[in-house]
Coordinates of C-alpha atoms in Angstrom, one line a residue:
M1 CA 174.9 317.9 38.3
V2 CA 177.0 315.2 39.9
Q3 CA 178.0 312.4 37.4
P4 CA 176.7 308.9 38.3
V5 CA 178.9 306.0 39.4
R6 CA 179.1 303.2 36.9
F7 CA 179.8 299.6 38.0
R8 CA 180.9 296.9 35.5
I9 CA 181.0 293.3 36.8
R10 CA 182.5 290.6 34.6
G11 CA 181.8 286.9 35.4
S12 CA 184.5 284.4 34.7
K13 CA 187.4 284.8 32.4
D14 CA 185.7 282.6 29.9
G15 CA 183.0 285.1 29.4
E16 CA 180.3 283.5 31.6
A17 CA 177.8 285.6 33.3
P18 CA 178.3 286.2 37.0
A19 CA 176.3 284.2 39.5
V20 CA 173.4 286.1 41.0
D21 CA 174.8 286.0 44.5
D22 CA 178.2 287.4 43.3
F23 CA 176.6 290.1 41.3
A24 CA 174.1 291.2 44.0
G25 CA 176.9 291.0 46.6
Q26 CA 179.3 293.1 44.6
L27 CA 176.6 295.8 44.0
R28 CA 175.5 295.8 47.7
D29 CA 179.1 296.1 49.0
L30 CA 180.0 298.8 46.4
I31 CA 177.1 300.9 47.5
G32 CA 177.9 300.0 51.1
I33 CA 181.4 301.5 50.8
I34 CA 180.0 304.8 49.4
K35 CA 177.3 305.0 52.1
G36 CA 179.8 304.1 54.8
V37 CA 182.2 306.8 53.7
E38 CA 179.4 309.3 53.6
R39 CA 178.3 308.5 57.2
A40 CA 181.9 308.7 58.5
S41 CA 182.6 312.0 56.7
G42 CA 179.5 313.8 57.9
D43 CA 177.3 313.6 60.9
G44 CA 176.7 309.8 60.9
E45 CA 173.7 310.0 58.5
N46 CA 173.1 309.3 54.9
I47 CA 171.4 312.2 53.1
I48 CA 172.2 310.8 49.7
E49 CA 170.1 308.1 48.0
W50 CA 171.7 306.2 45.2
R51 CA 169.3 305.1 42.5
V52 CA 169.7 302.9 39.5
T53 CA 169.4 305.1 36.5
R54 CA 170.7 302.7 33.9
A55 CA 171.5 299.0 33.5
T56 CA 172.8 297.0 30.6
T57 CA 173.1 293.2 30.3
N58 CA 175.9 293.2 27.8
S59 CA 179.1 291.5 28.8
P60 CA 180.2 292.9 31.3
I61 CA 176.9 293.7 33.1
A62 CA 176.9 297.5 33.9
I63 CA 174.9 299.4 36.4
E64 CA 174.7 303.2 36.7
A65 CA 173.9 304.7 40.1
T66 CA 173.1 308.4 40.4
P67 CA 172.9 310.3 43.7
F68 CA 169.7 311.9 44.7
P69 CA 168.7 313.8 48.0
R70 CA 166.7 311.7 50.4
K71 CA 164.8 314.9 51.2
A72 CA 163.5 317.1 48.5
G73 CA 165.2 320.5 48.1
V74 CA 168.5 319.4 49.8
N75 CA 171.6 320.3 47.8
I76 CA 173.9 317.2 47.9
E77 CA 176.3 318.1 45.0
A78 CA 179.3 319.1 47.1
R79 CA 178.7 316.1 49.5
A80 CA 178.4 313.6 46.7
L81 CA 181.6 314.8 45.0
N82 CA 183.5 314.6 48.3
V83 CA 182.2 311.1 49.1
K84 CA 183.1 309.8 45.7
A85 CA 186.6 311.3 45.9
M86 CA 187.3 309.8 49.3
A87 CA 185.8 306.3 48.4
A88 CA 187.9 306.3 45.2
A89 CA 191.1 307.3 47.0
G90 CA 190.5 304.8 49.8
L91 CA 190.0 301.8 47.5
A92 CA 193.0 302.7 45.4
S93 CA 195.2 303.1 48.5
L94 CA 194.2 299.7 49.9
Q95 CA 195.6 298.1 46.8
T96 CA 199.1 299.5 47.6
G97 CA 199.3 299.4 51.3
A98 CA 197.8 298.5 54.7
E99 CA 197.2 302.0 55.9
R100 CA 193.6 302.8 56.9
P101 CA 192.0 305.3 54.4
V102 CA 190.2 308.4 55.6
C103 CA 186.5 307.6 56.6
F104 CA 187.0 303.8 56.1
D105 CA 185.6 302.4 59.4
Q106 CA 185.4 298.6 60.2
D107 CA 182.1 298.2 58.2
V108 CA 183.6 299.9 55.1
L109 CA 186.7 297.8 55.3
A110 CA 184.6 294.6 55.6
C111 CA 182.7 295.6 52.4
A112 CA 186.0 296.1 50.6
R113 CA 187.3 292.7 51.8
R114 CA 184.1 291.0 50.5
L115 CA 184.5 292.9 47.2
A116 CA 188.0 291.6 46.8
D117 CA 187.2 288.0 47.9
R118 CA 184.5 287.7 45.2
V119 CA 187.0 288.7 42.5
S120 CA 189.6 286.3 43.9
G121 CA 186.9 283.6 44.1
G122 CA 185.6 283.5 40.6
L123 CA 184.7 286.9 39.1
A124 CA 187.0 288.1 36.4
E125 CA 187.0 291.7 37.4
T126 CA 185.0 294.6 38.9
V127 CA 185.4 298.1 37.6
I128 CA 184.1 301.3 39.2
D129 CA 183.9 304.4 37.0
W130 CA 183.6 307.1 39.6
G131 CA 182.9 309.9 37.0
D132 CA 183.8 313.5 37.6
E133 CA 187.5 313.7 38.5
A134 CA 187.8 310.5 40.5
G135 CA 188.7 308.3 37.5
E136 CA 188.3 304.6 37.2
F137 CA 189.1 301.8 39.7
K138 CA 189.7 298.2 38.3
L139 CA 189.8 295.2 40.5
T140 CA 191.3 292.0 39.0
A141 CA 192.4 288.8 40.6
E142 CA 195.9 290.0 41.3
G143 CA 194.9 293.3 42.7
A144 CA 192.1 291.7 44.7
G145 CA 194.5 289.5 46.6
Q146 CA 196.7 292.4 47.6
L147 CA 193.6 294.4 48.7
A148 CA 192.2 291.5 50.7
D149 CA 195.6 291.0 52.5
H150 CA 195.9 294.7 53.3
V151 CA 192.3 294.9 54.7
A152 CA 192.9 291.7 56.7
T153 CA 195.8 293.4 58.4
L154 CA 193.7 296.4 59.3
L155 CA 190.8 294.3 60.5
R156 CA 193.1 292.1 62.7
P157 CA 192.6 293.1 66.4
R158 CA 195.5 295.1 67.8
V159 CA 197.1 293.3 70.7
E160 CA 199.0 295.7 73.0
A161 CA 201.6 294.8 75.5
Y162 CA 200.6 295.0 79.2
T163 CA 202.0 294.4 82.7
E164 CA 200.7 292.8 85.8
R165 CA 201.9 291.9 89.3
G166 CA 202.6 288.3 89.9
T167 CA 204.9 285.4 90.8
V168 CA 206.6 282.8 88.6
E169 CA 208.3 279.7 89.8
G170 CA 211.1 277.9 88.0
Y171 CA 214.6 276.7 88.0
H172 CA 217.9 278.5 87.4
D173 CA 218.9 278.7 83.7
G174 CA 221.6 281.3 83.6
L175 CA 222.9 284.5 85.4
H176 CA 224.3 287.5 83.6
P177 CA 225.8 290.0 86.0
H178 CA 226.2 293.7 85.2
T179 CA 224.5 293.6 81.7
R180 CA 224.1 297.3 81.0
G181 CA 224.5 298.0 84.7
R182 CA 222.0 295.4 85.8
H183 CA 221.8 291.8 86.8
E184 CA 219.8 289.4 84.7
L185 CA 218.7 286.0 86.0
F186 CA 217.1 283.5 83.7
I187 CA 214.7 280.8 85.0
R188 CA 213.0 277.9 83.3
S189 CA 209.3 278.1 84.1
R190 CA 208.1 275.2 86.2
R191 CA 204.7 275.3 84.6
T192 CA 205.4 276.0 80.9
G193 CA 209.1 275.3 80.4
Q194 CA 209.6 278.8 79.0
R195 CA 213.0 280.4 79.5
I196 CA 212.2 283.8 81.2
K197 CA 214.5 286.7 81.7
C198 CA 214.3 288.3 85.2
I199 CA 215.8 291.8 85.5
L200 CA 216.8 292.1 89.1
T201 CA 216.2 295.2 91.2
A202 CA 218.8 295.9 93.8
E203 CA 216.7 294.2 96.4
A204 CA 216.2 291.1 94.3
A205 CA 219.9 291.0 93.6
R206 CA 220.6 291.1 97.4
D207 CA 218.2 288.2 97.9
I208 CA 220.5 286.1 95.8
A209 CA 223.7 287.6 97.1
R210 CA 222.8 286.5 100.6
R211 CA 222.6 282.8 99.5
E212 CA 225.3 280.3 98.6
I213 CA 225.7 280.2 94.8
A214 CA 225.5 276.4 95.0
E215 CA 221.9 276.8 96.2
V216 CA 221.0 278.6 93.0
F217 CA 222.9 276.3 90.6
S218 CA 221.9 273.0 92.2
G219 CA 218.4 272.9 90.7
R220 CA 216.6 274.4 93.7
R221 CA 213.2 275.9 92.8
L222 CA 213.2 279.7 92.6
Q223 CA 210.2 281.9 93.2
V224 CA 210.4 285.3 91.4
R225 CA 208.0 288.1 92.4
G226 CA 207.6 291.4 90.7
T227 CA 206.1 293.0 87.6
L228 CA 205.4 290.6 84.7
H229 CA 205.7 292.2 81.2
Y230 CA 203.7 290.5 78.5
R231 CA 204.0 291.1 74.8
R232 CA 200.4 289.8 74.4
P233 CA 198.1 287.5 76.4
H234 CA 200.0 284.4 77.6
D235 CA 203.3 285.6 76.0
L236 CA 205.5 286.7 78.9
D237 CA 208.5 288.7 77.8
H238 CA 210.4 289.4 81.0
I239 CA 210.0 290.0 84.7
Q240 CA 211.1 293.1 86.6
A241 CA 212.0 291.1 89.7
E242 CA 211.7 292.6 93.1
H243 CA 212.2 289.5 95.2
V244 CA 213.8 286.1 94.5
R245 CA 213.1 283.4 97.0
I246 CA 215.0 280.1 96.9
M247 CA 212.4 277.4 97.9
P248 CA 213.3 274.8 100.5
D249 CA 214.9 271.6 99.4
R250 CA 212.6 268.6 99.6
Q251 CA 214.7 267.1 102.4
D252 CA 214.3 270.3 104.4
L253 CA 210.5 270.2 104.3
P254 CA 208.6 268.9 107.3
D255 CA 207.3 265.4 107.1
L256 CA 203.8 264.1 108.1
K257 CA 204.8 263.3 111.7
Q258 CA 206.1 266.9 112.2
I259 CA 202.9 268.4 110.9
I260 CA 200.4 266.2 112.8
D261 CA 199.7 267.3 116.4
P262 CA 198.3 264.2 118.2
D263 CA 196.9 266.3 121.0
F264 CA 195.3 268.9 118.7
T265 CA 191.8 268.5 120.1
G266 CA 193.0 268.3 123.8
G267 CA 191.6 264.8 124.2
L268 CA 188.1 265.8 122.8
G269 CA 186.4 263.8 120.1
T270 CA 185.9 265.5 116.7
E271 CA 182.2 266.3 117.3
D272 CA 182.8 267.6 120.8
Y273 CA 185.8 269.7 119.7
L274 CA 183.8 271.3 116.8
R275 CA 180.8 271.9 119.2
A276 CA 183.1 273.6 121.7
L277 CA 184.8 275.6 119.0
R278 CA 181.4 276.9 117.7
N279 CA 180.2 277.8 121.2
G280 CA 183.4 279.6 122.1
R281 CA 184.4 277.3 124.9
L282 CA 187.9 276.5 123.7
R283 CA 190.8 278.3 125.3

């Protein structure tokens, strides 16, 4: 016969009884951890039902939960022992480090986080006596803070580096030739002001070599095209530059008179020109 799990929930350090919400929440999440570990360790189903077989209102309040099969005649002894052992080991490990325990999925981790938050937020302690060989787990304010921090790390979304093709415009902010056998150009982003390292391919290096160095150093705008390497969204680390284009100086750009063609419509009014264009009569 598998021994029951006993939960002891102490209110405040002054001996006050726990609030109903805190008590019910602790009990719900404690059972939630056990049931979640069972689902993850088996076939995704709970064949064990945990029933309250004893309760005391002494300080601290204690609840005894005993495993029963959901379906009559099913032997759950080995499964219950395994689930209790994994749940006990998982909670204990979360107090010492931020490594995900076996069979602790996101839902189980969330239960553990709420368990710790209630102890940090007012409950004096929560004790789980696992019975059998799993021993006892005690959660006090100090240990609850550590456990909550470790769970928060595990629940934090993992952000992985990524790359994309693109172009960045900026201004020259340094040039390091032959660093570990490669040229590195630094530009100051025109849009964000960020200093960005551009690792030049041989072709990109030739783009600069063909120009006067004064053009690069004189504050001319540079357009760097290649593979953009991001640490995380919106956090550009560097560019594997394939082409570097020095943008024309303002005085070299065409003015309005050079752009406008006074005889663009060939003497036709706007409406006549558009009508002829739609009808395919323009040559």
